[in-house]
mmCIF file of C-alpha atoms and ligand atoms in Angstrom:
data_model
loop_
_atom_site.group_PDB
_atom_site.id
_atom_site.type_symbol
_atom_site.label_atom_id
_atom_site.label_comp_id
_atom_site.label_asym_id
_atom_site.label_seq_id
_atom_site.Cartn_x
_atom_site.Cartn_y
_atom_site.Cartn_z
ATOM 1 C CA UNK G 29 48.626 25.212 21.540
ATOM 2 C CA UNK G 30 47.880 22.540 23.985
ATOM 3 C CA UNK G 31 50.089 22.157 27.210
ATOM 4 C CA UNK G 32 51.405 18.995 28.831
ATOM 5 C CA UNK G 33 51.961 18.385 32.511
ATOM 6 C CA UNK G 34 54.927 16.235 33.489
ATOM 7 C CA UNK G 35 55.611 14.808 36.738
ATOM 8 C CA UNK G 36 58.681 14.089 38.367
ATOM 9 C CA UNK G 37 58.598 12.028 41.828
ATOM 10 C CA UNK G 38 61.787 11.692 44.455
ATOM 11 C CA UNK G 39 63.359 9.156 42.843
ATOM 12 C CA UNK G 40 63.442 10.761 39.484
ATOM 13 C CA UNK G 41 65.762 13.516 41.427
ATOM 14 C CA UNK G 42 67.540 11.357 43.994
ATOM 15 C CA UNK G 43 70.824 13.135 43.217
ATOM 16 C CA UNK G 44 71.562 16.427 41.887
ATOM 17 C CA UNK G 45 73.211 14.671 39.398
ATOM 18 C CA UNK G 46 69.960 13.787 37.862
ATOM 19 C CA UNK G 47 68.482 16.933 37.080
ATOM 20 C CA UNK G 48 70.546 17.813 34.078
ATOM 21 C CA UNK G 49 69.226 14.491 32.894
ATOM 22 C CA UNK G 50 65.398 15.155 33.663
ATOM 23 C CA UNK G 51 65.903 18.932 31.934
ATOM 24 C CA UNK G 52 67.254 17.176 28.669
ATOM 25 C CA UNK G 53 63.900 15.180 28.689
ATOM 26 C CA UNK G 54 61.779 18.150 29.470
ATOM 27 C CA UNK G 55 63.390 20.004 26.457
ATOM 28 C CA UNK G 56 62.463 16.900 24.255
ATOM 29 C CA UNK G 57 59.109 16.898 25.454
ATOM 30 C CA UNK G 58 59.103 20.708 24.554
ATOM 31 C CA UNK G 59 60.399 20.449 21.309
ATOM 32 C CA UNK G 60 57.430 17.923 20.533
ATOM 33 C CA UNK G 61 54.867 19.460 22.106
ATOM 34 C CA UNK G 62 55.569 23.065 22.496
ATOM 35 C CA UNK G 63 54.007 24.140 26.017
ATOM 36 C CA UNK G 64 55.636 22.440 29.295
ATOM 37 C CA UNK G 65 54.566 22.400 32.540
ATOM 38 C CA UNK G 66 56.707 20.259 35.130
ATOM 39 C CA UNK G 67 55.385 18.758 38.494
ATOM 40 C CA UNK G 68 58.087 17.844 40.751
ATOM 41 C CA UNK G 69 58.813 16.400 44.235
ATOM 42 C CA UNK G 70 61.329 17.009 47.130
ATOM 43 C CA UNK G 71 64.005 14.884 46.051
ATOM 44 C CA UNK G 72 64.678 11.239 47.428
ATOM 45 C CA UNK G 73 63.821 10.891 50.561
ATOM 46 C CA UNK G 74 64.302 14.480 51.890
ATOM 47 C CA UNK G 75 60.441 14.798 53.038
ATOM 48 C CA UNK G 76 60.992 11.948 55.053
ATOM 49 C CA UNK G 77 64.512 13.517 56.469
ATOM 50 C CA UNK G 78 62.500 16.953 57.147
ATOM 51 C CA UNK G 79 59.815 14.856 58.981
ATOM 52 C CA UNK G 80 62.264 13.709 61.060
ATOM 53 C CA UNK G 81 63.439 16.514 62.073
ATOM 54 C CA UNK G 82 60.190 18.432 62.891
ATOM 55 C CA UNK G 83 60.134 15.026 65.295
ATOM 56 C CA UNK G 84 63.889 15.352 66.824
ATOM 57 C CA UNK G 85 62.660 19.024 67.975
ATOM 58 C CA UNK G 86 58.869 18.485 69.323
ATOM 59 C CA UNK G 87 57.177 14.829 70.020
ATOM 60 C CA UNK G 88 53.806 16.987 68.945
ATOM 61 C CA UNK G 89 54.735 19.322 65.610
ATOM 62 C CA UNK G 90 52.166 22.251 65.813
ATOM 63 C CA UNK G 91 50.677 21.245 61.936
ATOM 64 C CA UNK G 92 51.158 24.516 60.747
ATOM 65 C CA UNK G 93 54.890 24.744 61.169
ATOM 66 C CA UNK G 94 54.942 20.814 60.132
ATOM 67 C CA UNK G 95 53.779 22.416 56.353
ATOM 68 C CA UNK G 96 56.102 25.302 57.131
ATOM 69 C CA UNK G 97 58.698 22.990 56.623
ATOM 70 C CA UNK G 98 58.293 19.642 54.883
ATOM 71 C CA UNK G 99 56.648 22.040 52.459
ATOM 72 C CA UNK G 100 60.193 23.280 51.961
ATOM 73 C CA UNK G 101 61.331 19.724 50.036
ATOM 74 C CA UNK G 102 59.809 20.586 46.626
ATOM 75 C CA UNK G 103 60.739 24.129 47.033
ATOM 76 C CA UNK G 104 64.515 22.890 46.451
ATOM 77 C CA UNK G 105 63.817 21.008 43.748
ATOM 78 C CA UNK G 106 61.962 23.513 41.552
ATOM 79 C CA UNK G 107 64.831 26.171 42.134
ATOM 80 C CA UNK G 108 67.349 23.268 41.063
ATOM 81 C CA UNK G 109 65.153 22.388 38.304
ATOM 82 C CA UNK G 110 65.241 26.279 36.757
ATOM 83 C CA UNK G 111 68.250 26.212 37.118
ATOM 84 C CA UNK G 112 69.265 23.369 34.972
ATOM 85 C CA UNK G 113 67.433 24.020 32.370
ATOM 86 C CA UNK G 114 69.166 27.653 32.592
ATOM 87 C CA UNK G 115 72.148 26.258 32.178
ATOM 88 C CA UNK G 116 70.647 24.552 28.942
ATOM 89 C CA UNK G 117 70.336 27.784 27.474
ATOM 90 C CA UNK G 118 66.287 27.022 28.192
ATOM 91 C CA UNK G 119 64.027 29.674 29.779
ATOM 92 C CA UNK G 120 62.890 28.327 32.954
ATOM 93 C CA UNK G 121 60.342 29.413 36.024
ATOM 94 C CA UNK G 122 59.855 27.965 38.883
ATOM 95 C CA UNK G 123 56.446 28.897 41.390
ATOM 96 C CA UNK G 124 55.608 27.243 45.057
ATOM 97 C CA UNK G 125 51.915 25.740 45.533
ATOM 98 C CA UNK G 126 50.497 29.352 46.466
ATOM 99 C CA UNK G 127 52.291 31.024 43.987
ATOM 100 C CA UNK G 128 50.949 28.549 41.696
ATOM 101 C CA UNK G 129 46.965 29.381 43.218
ATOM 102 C CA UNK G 130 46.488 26.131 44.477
ATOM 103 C CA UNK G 131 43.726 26.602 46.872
ATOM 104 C CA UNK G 132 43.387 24.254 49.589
ATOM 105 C CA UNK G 133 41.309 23.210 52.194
ATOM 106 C CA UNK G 134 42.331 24.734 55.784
ATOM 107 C CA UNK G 135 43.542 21.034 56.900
ATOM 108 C CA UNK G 136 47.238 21.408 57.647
ATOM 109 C CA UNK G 137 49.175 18.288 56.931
ATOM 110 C CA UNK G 138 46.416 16.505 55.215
ATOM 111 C CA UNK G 139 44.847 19.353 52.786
ATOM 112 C CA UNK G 140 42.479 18.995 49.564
ATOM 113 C CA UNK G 141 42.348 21.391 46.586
ATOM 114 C CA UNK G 142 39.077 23.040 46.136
ATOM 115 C CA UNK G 143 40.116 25.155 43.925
ATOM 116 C CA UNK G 144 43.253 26.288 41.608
ATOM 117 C CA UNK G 145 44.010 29.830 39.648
ATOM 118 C CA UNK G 146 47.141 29.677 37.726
ATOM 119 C CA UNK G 147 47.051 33.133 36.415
ATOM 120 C CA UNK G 148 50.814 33.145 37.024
ATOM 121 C CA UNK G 149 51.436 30.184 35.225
ATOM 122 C CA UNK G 150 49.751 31.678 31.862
ATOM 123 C CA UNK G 151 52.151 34.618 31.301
ATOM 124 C CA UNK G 152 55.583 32.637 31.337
ATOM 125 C CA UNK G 153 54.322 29.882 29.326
ATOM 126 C CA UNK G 154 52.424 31.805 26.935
ATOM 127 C CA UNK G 155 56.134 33.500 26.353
ATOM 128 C CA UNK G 156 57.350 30.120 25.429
ATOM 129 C CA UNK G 157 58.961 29.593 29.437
ATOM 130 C CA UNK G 158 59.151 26.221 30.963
ATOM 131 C CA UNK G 159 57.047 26.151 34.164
ATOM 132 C CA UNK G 160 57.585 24.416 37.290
ATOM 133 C CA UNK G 161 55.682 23.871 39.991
ATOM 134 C CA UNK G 162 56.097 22.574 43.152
ATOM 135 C CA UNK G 163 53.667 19.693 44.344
ATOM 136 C CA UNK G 164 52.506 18.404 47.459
ATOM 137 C CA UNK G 165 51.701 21.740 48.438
ATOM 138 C CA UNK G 166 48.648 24.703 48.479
ATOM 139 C CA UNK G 167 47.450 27.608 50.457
ATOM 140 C CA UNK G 168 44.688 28.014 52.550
ATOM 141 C CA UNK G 169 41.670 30.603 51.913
ATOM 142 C CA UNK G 170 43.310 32.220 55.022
ATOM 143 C CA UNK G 171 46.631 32.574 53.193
ATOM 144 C CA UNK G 172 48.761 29.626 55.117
ATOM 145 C CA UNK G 173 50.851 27.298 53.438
ATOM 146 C CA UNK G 174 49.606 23.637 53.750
ATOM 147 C CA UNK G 175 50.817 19.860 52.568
ATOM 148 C CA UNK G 176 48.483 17.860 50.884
ATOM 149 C CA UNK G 177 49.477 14.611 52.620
ATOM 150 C CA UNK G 178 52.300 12.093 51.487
ATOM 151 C CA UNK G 179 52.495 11.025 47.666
ATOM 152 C CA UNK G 180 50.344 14.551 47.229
ATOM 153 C CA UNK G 181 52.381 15.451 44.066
ATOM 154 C CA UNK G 182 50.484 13.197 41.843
ATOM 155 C CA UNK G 183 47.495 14.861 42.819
ATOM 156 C CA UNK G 184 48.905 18.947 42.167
ATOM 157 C CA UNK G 185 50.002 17.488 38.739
ATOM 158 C CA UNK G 186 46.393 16.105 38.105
ATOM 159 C CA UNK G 187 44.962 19.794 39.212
ATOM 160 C CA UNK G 188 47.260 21.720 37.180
ATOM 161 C CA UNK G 189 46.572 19.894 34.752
ATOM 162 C CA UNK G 190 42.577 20.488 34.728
ATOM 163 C CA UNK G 191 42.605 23.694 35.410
ATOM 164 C CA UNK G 192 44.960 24.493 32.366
ATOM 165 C CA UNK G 193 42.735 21.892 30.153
ATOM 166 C CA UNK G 194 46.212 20.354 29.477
ATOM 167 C CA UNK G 195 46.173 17.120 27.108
ATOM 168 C CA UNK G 196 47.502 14.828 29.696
ATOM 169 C CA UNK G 197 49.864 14.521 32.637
ATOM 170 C CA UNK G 198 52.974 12.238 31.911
ATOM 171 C CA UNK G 199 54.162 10.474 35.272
ATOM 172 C CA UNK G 200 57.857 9.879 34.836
ATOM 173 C CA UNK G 201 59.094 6.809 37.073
ATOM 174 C CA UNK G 202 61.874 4.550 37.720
ATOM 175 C CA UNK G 203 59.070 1.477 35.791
ATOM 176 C CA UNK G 204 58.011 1.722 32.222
ATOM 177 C CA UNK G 205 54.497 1.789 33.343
ATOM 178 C CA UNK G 206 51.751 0.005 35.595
ATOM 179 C CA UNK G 207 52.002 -3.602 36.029
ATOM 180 C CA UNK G 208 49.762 -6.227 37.657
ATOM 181 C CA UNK G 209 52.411 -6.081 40.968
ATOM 182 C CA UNK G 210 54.560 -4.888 42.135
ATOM 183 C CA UNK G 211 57.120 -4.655 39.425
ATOM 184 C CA UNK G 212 60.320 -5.318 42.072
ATOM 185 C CA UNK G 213 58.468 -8.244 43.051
ATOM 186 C CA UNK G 214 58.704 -10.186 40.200
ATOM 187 C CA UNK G 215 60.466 -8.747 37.053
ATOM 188 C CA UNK G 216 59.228 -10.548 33.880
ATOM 189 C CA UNK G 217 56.216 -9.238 34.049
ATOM 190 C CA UNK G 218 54.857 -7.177 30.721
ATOM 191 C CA UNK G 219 52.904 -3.934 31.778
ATOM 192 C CA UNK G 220 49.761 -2.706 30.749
ATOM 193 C CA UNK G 221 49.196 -0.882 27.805
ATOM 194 C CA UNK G 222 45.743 0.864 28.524
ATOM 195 C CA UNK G 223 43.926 1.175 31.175
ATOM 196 C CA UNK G 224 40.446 2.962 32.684
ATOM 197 C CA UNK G 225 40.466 4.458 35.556
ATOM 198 C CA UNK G 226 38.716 1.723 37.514
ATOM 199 C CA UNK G 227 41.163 -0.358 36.466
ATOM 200 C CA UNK G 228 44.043 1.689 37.272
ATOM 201 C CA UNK G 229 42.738 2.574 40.795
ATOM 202 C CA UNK G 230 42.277 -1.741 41.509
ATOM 203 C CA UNK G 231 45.490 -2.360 40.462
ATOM 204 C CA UNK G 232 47.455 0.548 41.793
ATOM 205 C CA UNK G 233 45.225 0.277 45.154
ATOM 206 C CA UNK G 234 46.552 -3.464 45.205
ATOM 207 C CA UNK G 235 50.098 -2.451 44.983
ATOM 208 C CA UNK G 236 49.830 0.206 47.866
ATOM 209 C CA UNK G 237 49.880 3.369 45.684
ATOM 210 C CA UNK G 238 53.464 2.887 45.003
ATOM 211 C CA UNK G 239 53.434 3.843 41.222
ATOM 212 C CA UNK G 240 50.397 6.406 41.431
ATOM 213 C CA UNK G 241 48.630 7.735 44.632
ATOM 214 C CA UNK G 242 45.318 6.459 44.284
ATOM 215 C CA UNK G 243 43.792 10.082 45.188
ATOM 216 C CA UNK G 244 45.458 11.495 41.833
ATOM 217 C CA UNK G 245 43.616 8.897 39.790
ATOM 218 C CA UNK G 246 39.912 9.755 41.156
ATOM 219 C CA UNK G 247 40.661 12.947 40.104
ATOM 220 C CA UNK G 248 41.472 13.002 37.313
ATOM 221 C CA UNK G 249 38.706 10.800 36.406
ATOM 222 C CA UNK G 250 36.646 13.224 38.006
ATOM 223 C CA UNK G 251 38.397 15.928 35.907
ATOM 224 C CA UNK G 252 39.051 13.297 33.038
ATOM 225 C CA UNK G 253 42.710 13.590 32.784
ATOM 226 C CA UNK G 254 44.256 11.432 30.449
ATOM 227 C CA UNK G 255 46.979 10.086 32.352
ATOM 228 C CA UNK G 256 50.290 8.305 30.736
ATOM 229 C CA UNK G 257 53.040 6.451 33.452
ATOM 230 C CA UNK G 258 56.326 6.380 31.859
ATOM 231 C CA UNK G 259 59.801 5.942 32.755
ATOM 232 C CA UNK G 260 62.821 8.278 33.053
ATOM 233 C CA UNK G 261 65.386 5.908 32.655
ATOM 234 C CA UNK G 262 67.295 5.838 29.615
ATOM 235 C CA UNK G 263 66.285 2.311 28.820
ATOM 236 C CA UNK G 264 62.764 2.578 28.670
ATOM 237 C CA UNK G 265 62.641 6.121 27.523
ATOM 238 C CA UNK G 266 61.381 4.334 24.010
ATOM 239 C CA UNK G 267 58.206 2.482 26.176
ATOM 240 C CA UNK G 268 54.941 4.248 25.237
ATOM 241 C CA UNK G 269 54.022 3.176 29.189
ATOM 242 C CA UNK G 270 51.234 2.720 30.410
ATOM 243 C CA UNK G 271 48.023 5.213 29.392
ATOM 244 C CA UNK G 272 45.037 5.796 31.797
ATOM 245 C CA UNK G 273 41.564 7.546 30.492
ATOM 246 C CA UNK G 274 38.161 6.759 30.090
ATOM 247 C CA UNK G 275 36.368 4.630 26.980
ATOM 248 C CA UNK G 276 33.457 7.122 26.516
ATOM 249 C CA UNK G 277 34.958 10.348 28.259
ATOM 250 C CA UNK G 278 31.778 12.185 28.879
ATOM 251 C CA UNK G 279 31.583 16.513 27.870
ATOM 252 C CA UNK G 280 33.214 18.594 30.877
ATOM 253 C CA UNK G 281 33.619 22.340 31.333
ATOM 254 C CA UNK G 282 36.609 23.506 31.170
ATOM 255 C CA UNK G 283 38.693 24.460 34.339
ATOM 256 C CA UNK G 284 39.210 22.362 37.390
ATOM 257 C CA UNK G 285 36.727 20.531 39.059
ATOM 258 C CA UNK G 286 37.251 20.433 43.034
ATOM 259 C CA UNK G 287 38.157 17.137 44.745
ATOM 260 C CA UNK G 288 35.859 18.106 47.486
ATOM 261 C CA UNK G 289 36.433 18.078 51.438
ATOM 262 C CA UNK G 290 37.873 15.264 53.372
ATOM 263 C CA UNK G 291 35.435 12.110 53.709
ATOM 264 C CA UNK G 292 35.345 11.939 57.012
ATOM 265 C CA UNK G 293 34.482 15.584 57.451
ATOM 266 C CA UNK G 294 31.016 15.451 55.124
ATOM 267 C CA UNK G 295 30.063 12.829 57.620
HETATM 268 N N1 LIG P 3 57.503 14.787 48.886
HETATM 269 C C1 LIG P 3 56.210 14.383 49.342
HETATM 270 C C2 LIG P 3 56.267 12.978 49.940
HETATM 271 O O1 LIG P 3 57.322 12.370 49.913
HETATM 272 C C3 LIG P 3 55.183 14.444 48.253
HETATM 273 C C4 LIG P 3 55.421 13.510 47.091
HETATM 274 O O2 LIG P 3 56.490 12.951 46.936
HETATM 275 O O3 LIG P 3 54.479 13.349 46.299
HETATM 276 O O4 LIG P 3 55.281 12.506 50.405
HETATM 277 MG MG1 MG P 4 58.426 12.428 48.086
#
């Protein structure tokens, strides 16, 4: 049975009002697809309310208590999460970054993930359980928590994704799908249908990484991880959105391949 990822950013679960709405479209997915795993964010703009406050305490936030707790954003909403779809009568779990084996780099506030073991992931979901996971976030080799730098969600769903050779990662947003600007700019534009990855990483480079964070994209094309944006708003819920793989997707073991160090530290 193949899994899918879905990913949920802040807006998506603005208010707690929403995530009743977000678990009904989880359960459709399920029902279609059979194995779910869920990606989500801290809800609205909480990370930048928890940045805030690390700030209204300490001009210079010692980075390891900064992860400590901005990490704590998508922690909330993957409790809230399971518990929705509890009260849909739907068997839910919900597992931090480290829980989840995401294995990062050591750099607090600005970590990569070299590697990811989701052998807690496999049991619940092979039982038929909806997992969540909480992005943005990882542990070190030397067992601290760490924050994979803002808009880092995209990239957890990507690595989940790989290393549980899921079929594709669905990025649920408040657009139908990638568009040649910014879609608040100017509204009757038409969105792409297809894209490769090139082309996805141009465009949504051009836009400032508003719909996708650029970071995701390389890899999954390193990883090549179909990728679908889609929207979670009733309206468009019918829009196919806007799919991102290669043409000629070359053979890749399976598993996750590593996004590597930071740049600037190979140099
Ligand atoms: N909550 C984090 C941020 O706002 C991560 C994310 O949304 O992807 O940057
Ligand atoms: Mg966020």
């Amino acid at each position: 049975m193949k899994t899918i990822v879905m990913k949920f950013g802040g807006k998506a679960v603005e208010k707690t009002e929403r995530f009743p709405l977000i678990a009904d479209l989880i359960l459709k997915r399920k029902k279609e697809f059979g194995r779910v795993v869920v990606v989500i964010s801290a809800m609205g703009n909480l990370t930048d309310q928890l940045i805030k406050l690390a700030y209204s305490i300490c001009d210079e936030p010692p980075k390891r208590e900064y992860d400590m707790l901005v990490s704590v954003g998508e922690r909330i909403s993957i409790a809230l999460l399971a518990m929705a779809l509890h009260t849909k009568g739907c068997e839910a779990v919900s597992f931090t970054g480290s829980q989840s084996g995401i294995i990062t780099t050591n750099d607090h506030t600005d970590a990569r993930i070299i590697d990811v073991r989701p052998d807690r992931l496999l049991p619940p979901l092979q039982e038929g359980k909806i997992v969540i996971v909480a992005g943005f976030q990882g542990v070190s080799s030397t067992k601290e928590i760490t924050t994979l730098g803002r808009g880092g969600s995209d990239t957890t769903a990507v690595a989940v994704a790989s290393a549980l050779n899921a079929k594709r990662v669905e990025f649920y947003k408040d657009v139908p799908g990638i568009f040649e600007e910014d879609p608040q700019k100017s509204l009757c534009q038409e969105h792409f249908h297809k894209l490769n990855f090139e082309e996805a990483l141009a465009i949504v480079e051009k836009t400032g990484g508003r719909v996708l964070a650029p970071r995701a994209i390389l890899l999954a094309k390193k990883n090549q991880m179909p990728l679908v944006v889609r929207s979670f708003c009733e309206e468009f819920q019918d829009s196919l959105g806007t799919c991102i793989s290669e043409e000629s997707p070359k053979p890749k073991k399976p598993g996750y391949e590593s996004e590597g160090a930071i740049a600037s530290q190979n140099n």
